[in-house]
Coordinates of C-alpha atoms in Angstrom, one line a residue:
M18 CA 0.2 -0.3 -0.1
T19 CA 0.8 3.5 -0.6
F20 CA 0.5 7.1 0.7
V21 CA 1.7 10.2 -0.7
K22 CA 1.1 13.9 1.1
G23 CA 3.1 16.8 -0.7
A24 CA 7.2 15.9 -0.2
R25 CA 6.7 12.9 1.8
E26 CA 5.7 8.7 1.0
R27 CA 4.5 6.1 3.1
F28 CA 5.1 2.5 1.9
E29 CA 3.7 -0.8 3.6
F30 CA 5.3 -4.1 3.0
Q31 CA 3.6 -6.4 5.9
D32 CA 5.2 -5.4 8.8
M33 CA 8.0 -3.0 7.2
I34 CA 7.3 0.4 6.3
L35 CA 9.4 2.7 4.7
L36 CA 8.7 6.5 5.1
K37 CA 10.4 8.8 2.3
Q38 CA 11.0 11.9 3.9
H39 CA 11.8 14.1 0.6
D40 CA 12.1 17.4 2.7
E41 CA 13.9 16.1 5.4
R42 CA 16.4 14.0 2.7
R43 CA 16.4 11.0 4.7
N44 CA 14.2 7.4 4.5
I45 CA 12.6 5.2 7.6
Q46 CA 12.5 2.0 7.7
I47 CA 10.0 1.0 10.5
S48 CA 9.7 -2.7 11.8
R49 CA 6.7 -2.9 13.4
A50 CA 7.1 -6.6 14.8
A51 CA 10.5 -5.3 16.2
N52 CA 9.2 -2.2 17.6
T53 CA 12.6 -0.7 15.9
Y54 CA 13.4 2.3 13.2
L55 CA 16.4 3.3 11.3
V56 CA 16.6 6.6 10.1
T57 CA 19.0 6.4 6.6
P58 CA 20.1 10.0 4.6
D59 CA 19.8 10.3 1.2
G60 CA 22.6 9.3 -0.7
A61 CA 24.1 7.2 2.2
P62 CA 26.3 4.3 1.0
S63 CA 24.2 1.1 1.1
A64 CA 27.4 -0.9 1.8
P65 CA 28.8 -0.5 4.8
P66 CA 32.2 1.2 4.8
V67 CA 35.8 -1.2 5.2
A68 CA 37.5 -1.1 8.6
A69 CA 40.3 1.0 9.0
G70 CA 43.9 -0.9 8.3
A71 CA 41.8 -4.2 6.6
A72 CA 43.3 -5.4 3.4
V73 CA 41.0 -4.1 0.2
A74 CA 42.1 -5.8 -3.2
P75 CA 41.9 -3.1 -6.0
P76 CA 38.7 -3.6 -8.1
K77 CA 38.5 -4.4 -11.7
P78 CA 38.7 -1.0 -13.7
P79 CA 34.9 -0.1 -15.0
G80 CA 34.0 -0.6 -18.5
V81 CA 30.8 0.6 -20.2
V82 CA 26.8 -0.5 -20.1
M83 CA 25.0 0.8 -22.9
V84 CA 21.4 1.0 -21.9
S85 CA 18.8 2.1 -24.3
T86 CA 15.4 2.9 -23.3
T87 CA 12.6 3.0 -25.9
I88 CA 8.9 4.0 -24.9
V89 CA 5.7 3.2 -27.3
D90 CA 2.2 4.6 -26.9
T91 CA 0.0 2.3 -28.9
G92 CA -2.9 4.7 -28.8
E93 CA -5.3 2.5 -26.9
R94 CA -7.2 4.0 -24.5
K95 CA -9.7 3.1 -21.8
A96 CA -11.2 4.0 -18.6
M97 CA -10.0 3.2 -15.5
F98 CA -10.7 5.2 -12.5
G99 CA -12.3 8.1 -13.7
Q100 CA -9.7 8.9 -15.9
Q101 CA -9.1 8.0 -19.9
A102 CA -5.6 5.5 -19.3
R103 CA -3.1 5.0 -22.0
H104 CA -1.6 1.8 -23.1
V105 CA 1.9 2.2 -23.3
K106 CA 4.8 -0.4 -24.0
T107 CA 8.3 0.4 -22.7
M108 CA 11.3 -1.4 -23.3
I109 CA 15.0 -1.1 -21.4
D110 CA 17.6 -3.0 -23.3
K111 CA 20.9 -3.3 -21.5
Q112 CA 24.2 -4.0 -23.5
P113 CA 27.4 -4.3 -21.7
M114 CA 30.5 -3.4 -23.9
P115 CA 33.6 -5.8 -23.6
G116 CA 35.6 -5.6 -20.6
A117 CA 32.4 -4.2 -18.4
C118 CA 32.5 -5.6 -14.7
D119 CA 28.8 -6.6 -14.9
A120 CA 28.6 -9.1 -18.1
T121 CA 25.3 -9.7 -18.1
K122 CA 22.8 -8.8 -20.9
Q123 CA 19.0 -7.7 -20.0
R124 CA 15.9 -7.2 -21.5
I125 CA 13.1 -5.8 -19.4
E126 CA 9.5 -5.0 -21.2
T127 CA 6.9 -3.7 -19.4
D128 CA 3.2 -3.6 -21.0
G129 CA 1.4 -0.9 -19.1
W130 CA -2.0 1.4 -18.6
Y131 CA -1.0 4.7 -17.3
I132 CA -3.3 7.2 -15.9
D133 CA -2.3 11.1 -15.5
A134 CA -0.7 11.7 -11.8
P135 CA -2.7 13.5 -9.5
K136 CA -1.1 17.1 -9.0
A137 CA -0.2 16.1 -5.7
M138 CA 2.0 13.1 -7.1
A139 CA 3.0 15.2 -10.4
A140 CA 4.9 17.8 -8.1
Q141 CA 6.9 15.3 -6.5
P142 CA 10.9 16.1 -6.2
Q143 CA 13.0 13.8 -8.8
T144 CA 14.5 11.4 -6.2
D145 CA 17.6 10.2 -7.4
P146 CA 19.7 8.3 -5.2
A147 CA 23.3 9.9 -5.1
R148 CA 25.8 7.6 -6.9
T149 CA 28.0 6.3 -4.0
E150 CA 31.7 4.8 -4.3
V151 CA 32.4 1.5 -2.2
A152 CA 35.8 0.2 -1.7
G153 CA 37.1 -2.5 -3.9
V154 CA 34.1 -2.3 -5.6
C155 CA 33.6 -2.1 -9.6
L156 CA 31.3 0.3 -10.8
D157 CA 30.5 0.7 -15.0
Q158 CA 30.0 4.0 -16.8
I159 CA 26.5 4.0 -17.9
N160 CA 25.4 5.6 -21.2
A161 CA 21.9 5.8 -21.8
T162 CA 20.0 6.9 -24.9
H163 CA 15.6 7.2 -25.7
N164 CA 13.6 7.0 -27.7
G165 CA 10.0 8.2 -27.5
D166 CA 7.8 10.4 -25.6
P167 CA 7.9 10.2 -21.6
A168 CA 4.9 12.3 -21.8
A169 CA 3.1 9.2 -22.7
L170 CA 3.8 7.8 -19.3
G171 CA 2.5 9.2 -16.0
F172 CA 0.7 7.2 -12.9
P173 CA 1.0 3.4 -13.5
I174 CA -2.3 1.3 -12.6
A175 CA -1.3 -2.1 -14.7
Y176 CA 1.5 -3.1 -15.8
T177 CA 3.6 -6.9 -16.4
T178 CA 7.2 -6.6 -16.6
T179 CA 9.0 -8.9 -18.1
V180 CA 12.6 -9.7 -17.5
S181 CA 15.0 -11.5 -19.9
A182 CA 18.8 -12.3 -19.4
D183 CA 20.8 -14.0 -21.1
T184 CA 21.8 -16.4 -17.3
A185 CA 18.8 -16.8 -16.7
K186 CA 14.9 -18.0 -17.4
P187 CA 12.7 -15.0 -18.9
A188 CA 10.7 -13.6 -15.6
V189 CA 7.4 -12.3 -15.5
V190 CA 6.0 -9.9 -13.0
S191 CA 2.8 -8.3 -12.9
M192 CA 1.0 -5.6 -10.7
E193 CA -2.5 -4.0 -10.5
V194 CA -4.0 -0.9 -8.4
T195 CA -7.1 -2.2 -6.8
E196 CA -8.0 1.1 -5.2
F197 CA -7.2 4.8 -6.4
E198 CA -8.2 7.6 -3.9
V199 CA -7.4 11.1 -3.7
T200 CA -7.7 12.6 -0.3
T201 CA -6.4 14.4 2.9
L202 CA -4.3 12.4 4.8
D203 CA -3.1 12.6 8.5
A204 CA 0.4 13.9 8.8
A205 CA 1.4 11.0 11.3
L206 CA 1.3 8.8 8.6
F207 CA 4.5 10.3 7.6
E208 CA 6.4 10.9 10.9
I209 CA 7.8 8.6 13.1
P210 CA 5.1 6.9 15.8
Q211 CA 6.1 7.3 19.3
G212 CA 7.3 4.7 21.3
L213 CA 9.6 3.1 18.9
N214 CA 13.2 2.3 19.5
A215 CA 16.2 3.8 17.4
A216 CA 18.3 1.5 16.0
L217 CA 21.6 3.5 15.3
N218 CA 22.8 1.0 12.3
M219 CA 22.2 -1.6 9.8
G220 CA 23.5 -4.1 12.7
E221 CA 20.9 -3.2 15.2
L222 CA 18.2 -3.3 13.0
S223 CA 18.9 -6.2 11.7
K224 CA 19.3 -8.1 15.4
A225 CA 15.5 -6.4 16.4
L226 CA 14.3 -7.3 13.1
S227 CA 16.0 -11.3 14.0
N228 CA 14.6 -11.3 17.7
A229 CA 11.1 -10.3 16.4
N230 CA 11.1 -13.0 14.0
E231 CA 12.4 -15.8 15.8
A232 CA 9.8 -15.0 19.0
K233 CA 7.2 -15.7 16.4
L234 CA 8.7 -18.9 15.3
V235 CA 9.0 -19.7 18.5
A236 CA 5.0 -19.0 19.0
A237 CA 4.2 -20.6 16.3
D238 CA 6.0 -24.4 16.9
S239 CA 4.4 -23.9 20.7
A240 CA 1.0 -23.5 19.3
P241 CA -1.2 -26.3 18.7
A242 CA -0.8 -28.0 15.3
P243 CA -2.9 -26.6 12.3
T244 CA -6.0 -28.9 11.4
A245 CA -5.0 -28.4 8.0
A246 CA -1.4 -28.7 6.7
A247 CA 0.1 -25.7 4.3
P248 CA -0.2 -26.4 0.7
R249 CA 2.7 -29.0 -0.8
V250 CA 4.2 -29.6 -3.7
P251 CA 3.6 -33.4 -4.8
G252 CA 6.3 -35.1 -4.9
V253 CA 8.5 -32.1 -2.9
P254 CA 9.6 -33.6 0.8
R255 CA 8.7 -30.7 3.4
I256 CA 12.1 -30.5 5.7
G257 CA 12.3 -28.5 8.9
V258 CA 15.3 -27.1 9.5
A259 CA 16.0 -26.9 13.1
E260 CA 18.4 -23.7 14.2
F261 CA 21.9 -24.8 14.0
T262 CA 23.9 -25.4 17.6
N263 CA 27.3 -24.9 17.6
K264 CA 30.2 -26.7 20.0
T265 CA 33.4 -24.2 19.1
S266 CA 34.4 -21.7 21.5
Q267 CA 33.2 -18.8 18.9
T268 CA 30.0 -17.1 18.7
V269 CA 28.1 -17.8 15.5
D270 CA 24.9 -16.5 14.2
T271 CA 23.2 -20.0 14.3
R272 CA 20.0 -18.4 13.1
G273 CA 22.0 -16.6 10.1
L274 CA 23.1 -20.0 9.4
R275 CA 19.4 -21.7 9.5
S276 CA 18.2 -18.8 6.8
R277 CA 21.1 -19.7 4.3
L278 CA 20.6 -23.6 4.4
I279 CA 17.0 -22.8 4.1
T280 CA 17.6 -20.9 1.3
D281 CA 20.0 -23.4 -0.6
L282 CA 17.8 -26.0 0.0
V283 CA 14.6 -24.0 -1.7
V284 CA 17.2 -23.5 -4.7
A285 CA 17.9 -27.1 -4.6
K286 CA 14.1 -27.7 -5.0
F287 CA 13.0 -28.3 -1.5
D288 CA 9.9 -27.0 0.9
A289 CA 12.0 -26.4 3.7
V290 CA 10.8 -24.3 6.7
P291 CA 12.2 -22.9 9.9
M292 CA 12.0 -24.4 13.4
A293 CA 12.9 -22.6 16.5
A294 CA 15.7 -24.1 18.8
A295 CA 14.7 -27.1 21.0
P296 CA 15.6 -30.7 22.2
P297 CA 15.6 -33.3 19.0
A298 CA 12.7 -35.5 20.8
E299 CA 10.8 -32.1 20.4
L300 CA 11.8 -31.2 17.6
Q301 CA 10.6 -34.6 15.9
K302 CA 7.5 -34.5 17.6
R303 CA 6.6 -30.9 16.3
A304 CA 7.5 -32.3 12.8
A305 CA 5.5 -35.1 13.3
E306 CA 2.5 -32.7 14.3
F307 CA 3.2 -30.5 11.3
G308 CA 3.7 -32.8 8.7
Y309 CA 7.2 -32.8 7.9
D310 CA 8.8 -35.6 6.2
Y311 CA 12.5 -34.8 8.0
V312 CA 13.9 -33.0 10.4
L313 CA 17.7 -31.0 9.6
L314 CA 19.9 -31.2 12.2
A315 CA 23.0 -29.3 11.9
E316 CA 26.1 -28.4 14.5
V317 CA 29.1 -26.1 13.8
A318 CA 31.6 -28.9 14.7
D319 CA 35.2 -26.8 14.2
L320 CA 36.3 -23.1 13.1
K321 CA 40.1 -22.7 12.5
V322 CA 42.4 -21.2 10.5
S323 CA 45.7 -21.4 8.9
K324 CA 47.4 -19.2 6.4
P325 CA 47.5 -19.3 2.6
G326 CA 50.1 -19.9 0.2
A327 CA 50.3 -16.8 -2.5
I328 CA 47.3 -17.5 -4.7
G329 CA 45.3 -18.4 -2.0
G330 CA 46.2 -15.1 -0.3
M331 CA 45.4 -13.3 -3.2
L332 CA 42.0 -15.2 -3.1
R333 CA 41.3 -14.0 0.4
A334 CA 42.2 -10.7 -0.1
A335 CA 39.8 -10.5 -2.8
S336 CA 36.7 -11.9 -0.7
R337 CA 37.5 -8.5 1.8
V338 CA 35.2 -6.5 -0.7
T339 CA 32.4 -7.8 0.9
G340 CA 34.0 -5.5 4.0
S341 CA 33.5 -8.9 6.5
G342 CA 36.2 -8.6 9.3
G343 CA 39.9 -10.8 9.2
D344 CA 43.4 -10.3 7.9
A345 CA 44.0 -10.8 4.1
K346 CA 46.6 -13.5 5.3
D347 CA 44.3 -15.7 7.3
I348 CA 42.5 -19.1 5.5
T349 CA 39.7 -20.1 7.3
E350 CA 37.8 -23.9 7.6
S351 CA 34.7 -24.7 9.0
S352 CA 33.0 -28.0 9.9
I353 CA 29.8 -28.8 9.8
D354 CA 27.9 -31.9 11.5
V355 CA 24.2 -33.0 9.9
K356 CA 21.7 -35.2 10.1
L357 CA 18.4 -35.7 8.5
V358 CA 15.9 -37.4 10.5
Q359 CA 12.7 -38.5 10.5
P360 CA 9.5 -37.5 12.5
D361 CA 9.8 -41.5 13.7
G362 CA 13.6 -41.1 14.8
K363 CA 15.0 -42.9 12.2
N364 CA 18.2 -41.9 9.8
R365 CA 18.5 -40.2 7.1
L366 CA 21.5 -39.2 6.7
S367 CA 24.5 -38.5 9.2
A368 CA 27.3 -36.7 7.8
T369 CA 30.0 -34.1 7.9
T370 CA 30.6 -31.2 5.6
K371 CA 33.6 -29.0 5.4
G372 CA 34.4 -25.8 3.3
K373 CA 38.0 -24.0 3.3
D374 CA 38.3 -20.2 2.5
G375 CA 41.0 -18.9 0.2
S376 CA 42.5 -21.3 -2.1
A377 CA 39.0 -23.2 -2.1
F378 CA 36.7 -19.6 -2.5
T379 CA 35.1 -19.6 -5.6
M380 CA 32.2 -17.7 -7.7
Q381 CA 29.6 -20.4 -6.8
T382 CA 30.3 -20.0 -3.1
G383 CA 30.3 -16.1 -3.5
L384 CA 26.6 -15.8 -4.9
G385 CA 25.5 -18.1 -2.4
L386 CA 26.3 -15.8 -0.1
A387 CA 25.3 -12.9 -2.2
R388 CA 21.9 -14.7 -2.5
F389 CA 22.0 -15.7 1.2
A390 CA 22.3 -11.7 2.1
G391 CA 19.4 -10.6 -0.7
T392 CA 17.0 -13.1 1.3
M393 CA 17.4 -13.9 4.7
Y394 CA 16.5 -10.1 6.2
M395 CA 14.1 -9.7 2.7
S396 CA 11.7 -12.3 4.2
M397 CA 12.2 -10.8 7.5
M398 CA 11.6 -7.1 6.2
M399 CA 8.6 -7.4 3.8
G400 CA 7.5 -10.9 4.0
P401 CA 6.8 -14.2 1.8
S402 CA 4.5 -12.3 -0.4
M403 CA 6.8 -9.9 -1.3
M404 CA 9.3 -12.4 -1.5
Y405 CA 7.6 -14.1 -4.1
R406 CA 7.2 -11.0 -6.3
L407 CA 10.8 -10.0 -6.0
N408 CA 12.1 -13.9 -6.7
G409 CA 9.7 -13.9 -10.0
L410 CA 12.3 -10.9 -11.0
G411 CA 15.3 -13.2 -10.1
G412 CA 15.8 -11.3 -6.5
A413 CA 17.1 -14.9 -4.8
N414 CA 20.0 -14.8 -7.6
L415 CA 22.5 -12.1 -7.9
G416 CA 22.4 -12.5 -11.7
G417 CA 19.0 -11.7 -12.2
M418 CA 18.3 -8.9 -10.0
G419 CA 18.1 -6.4 -12.7
M420 CA 17.2 -2.4 -11.5
L421 CA 16.6 -3.9 -8.5
G422 CA 19.8 -4.8 -7.5
S423 CA 21.9 -2.4 -8.8
P424 CA 21.0 1.7 -7.9
D425 CA 22.8 2.9 -10.7
L426 CA 21.0 1.0 -13.3
F427 CA 17.7 1.9 -11.4
R428 CA 18.4 5.6 -11.7
T429 CA 18.9 5.2 -15.2
Q430 CA 15.8 3.7 -15.5
T431 CA 14.1 6.2 -13.9
S432 CA 15.5 9.1 -15.7
S433 CA 14.7 7.5 -19.2
L434 CA 11.5 6.7 -18.0
G435 CA 11.2 10.6 -17.7
A436 CA 10.5 10.5 -14.1
A437 CA 10.7 14.2 -13.5
G438 CA 8.5 13.4 -10.5
L439 CA 7.0 10.3 -8.8
G440 CA 4.5 9.3 -11.1
M441 CA 5.9 9.2 -14.4
G442 CA 5.7 6.0 -15.4
V443 CA 7.7 4.4 -13.1
D444 CA 6.1 2.0 -10.0
G445 CA 7.3 3.6 -6.6
T446 CA 6.2 0.5 -4.6
A447 CA 9.0 -1.0 -6.7
G448 CA 11.4 1.8 -6.1
A449 CA 10.7 1.4 -2.4
A450 CA 11.1 -2.5 -2.7
A451 CA 15.0 -1.3 -4.7
F452 CA 15.5 0.4 -1.8
L453 CA 15.0 -2.3 0.7
L454 CA 16.8 -4.9 -1.3
Q455 CA 19.8 -2.5 -0.9
Q456 CA 19.4 -2.5 2.8
A457 CA 19.5 -5.9 2.9
M458 CA 22.2 -6.5 1.0
A459 CA 24.4 -4.4 3.1
M460 CA 23.1 -5.7 6.3
N461 CA 24.7 -9.3 4.9
G462 CA 28.0 -7.0 5.6
T463 CA 27.4 -5.7 9.0
G464 CA 29.0 -8.5 11.0
G465 CA 29.3 -11.9 9.8
L466 CA 28.0 -15.3 10.4
V467 CA 30.9 -15.7 13.1
G468 CA 32.2 -13.1 16.0
A469 CA 30.0 -9.6 14.6
G470 CA 32.8 -8.8 12.4
Q471 CA 35.7 -9.8 15.0
G472 CA 39.2 -11.4 13.6
P473 CA 38.5 -13.9 10.5
S474 CA 35.5 -13.9 8.3
Y475 CA 34.5 -18.3 8.3
D476 CA 31.3 -16.6 5.6
A477 CA 33.0 -18.0 2.9
S478 CA 34.0 -21.4 4.3
L479 CA 30.6 -21.9 5.9
G480 CA 29.2 -21.3 2.9
E481 CA 31.2 -23.9 1.5
A482 CA 30.3 -26.5 4.1
L483 CA 26.4 -25.3 3.6
D484 CA 26.5 -25.8 0.1
G485 CA 28.1 -29.5 0.5
A486 CA 25.2 -30.1 3.4
V487 CA 22.7 -29.9 0.9
K488 CA 24.4 -32.0 -1.8
A489 CA 24.2 -34.6 0.9
V490 CA 20.9 -33.8 1.6
T491 CA 20.0 -33.8 -1.8
K492 CA 21.6 -37.4 -2.3
S493 CA 20.4 -39.4 0.6
L494 CA 16.5 -38.3 -0.9
Q495 CA 17.3 -39.4 -4.2
P496 CA 15.1 -42.7 -5.4
K497 CA 17.3 -45.9 -4.4

């Protein structure tokens, strides 16, 4: 739901509310469940700064990405919400030149209906986010060309967008306005409510969201089982994934590991759901009550550090781009014990999977970390229904995020469509979702899975161990 009053906007995504106070040049994220808010100035970097003295690999030299936008008014008209709506098609074609850091070719086609924006919305200032530099990150130069008249656009009432990329199947997402009203809104809707806790940074907001969602999960697991099980896909096992346990002396984000494992299991085409921490016997009992096929128990068994050779050192330095803590000379090794248990107590799998940073760091591991960053906190912030919309645009994989994953490309999209103000062809709710997605990904750099940013980062080695766990589960459930 979207509300606009003067220079302020309010976007509601289930638990999460985003206030954009253009007059104050700031954005406010509010979690109702966590009773917490975070203020972010316009133009603030979405990624956390690299710690002083930390080793940062030099970025690849930037290349050039060509973005061509075409706008076509079909001439069709129909009455919508008391106005004449225009049928307009747009196409944004993204072509990276040789040497570009972002080498993904992409086409975004939108078939939509637009009405003239109300005066209050048309008067909104353009809100291009400032281009922010992040240490060690390559940012391509974007060269944009435009064809067609942006005046054909306006406030989007309905549209279907198809995203095609050379690395993924086409994805389709649709939007339709079901209610449109011009009225006088209470100014309090666009202010921070009284009684909320202020988060000072992304890490504090992340912790508050995690605690709030864990409380919901504990309550759900303690409640009587539903009389009707949640809908299922025939032939797909439903796996309850418990919060990790940890037998090392290190402080480990066991909830984060559970979320990352669930994400990877879903990508592997399993039906994976979270379970709150409890003794194994209690977990098996709850699994039987809720109709789960298996319970997945995982424990961080070992975390250790060694020194790399020359090649491993370079790869380790490259991983410092993410902003996680640790010395560029350190190689981390992780071990995870995994058990897949039926509700009746019968073991289907018992294995130990290992991961190693440095010489074993791969692009696949890096993409897994990015996918985890973009899904764990988005599910906290926006709820499952919005995640389904984002996943339709490829939000669960780094290569398919398109305009949502790149502030520069999203800014180019808005300017290409003639966004002289809110409502000129760009879905404001999609823009708010893009902002939250960028903030969610930035949360992954505020601490890491081990030690909250203190000492070496185990994210890559744990990521590889989790990849191994998913492979072991997949193999154990294959038909004999």
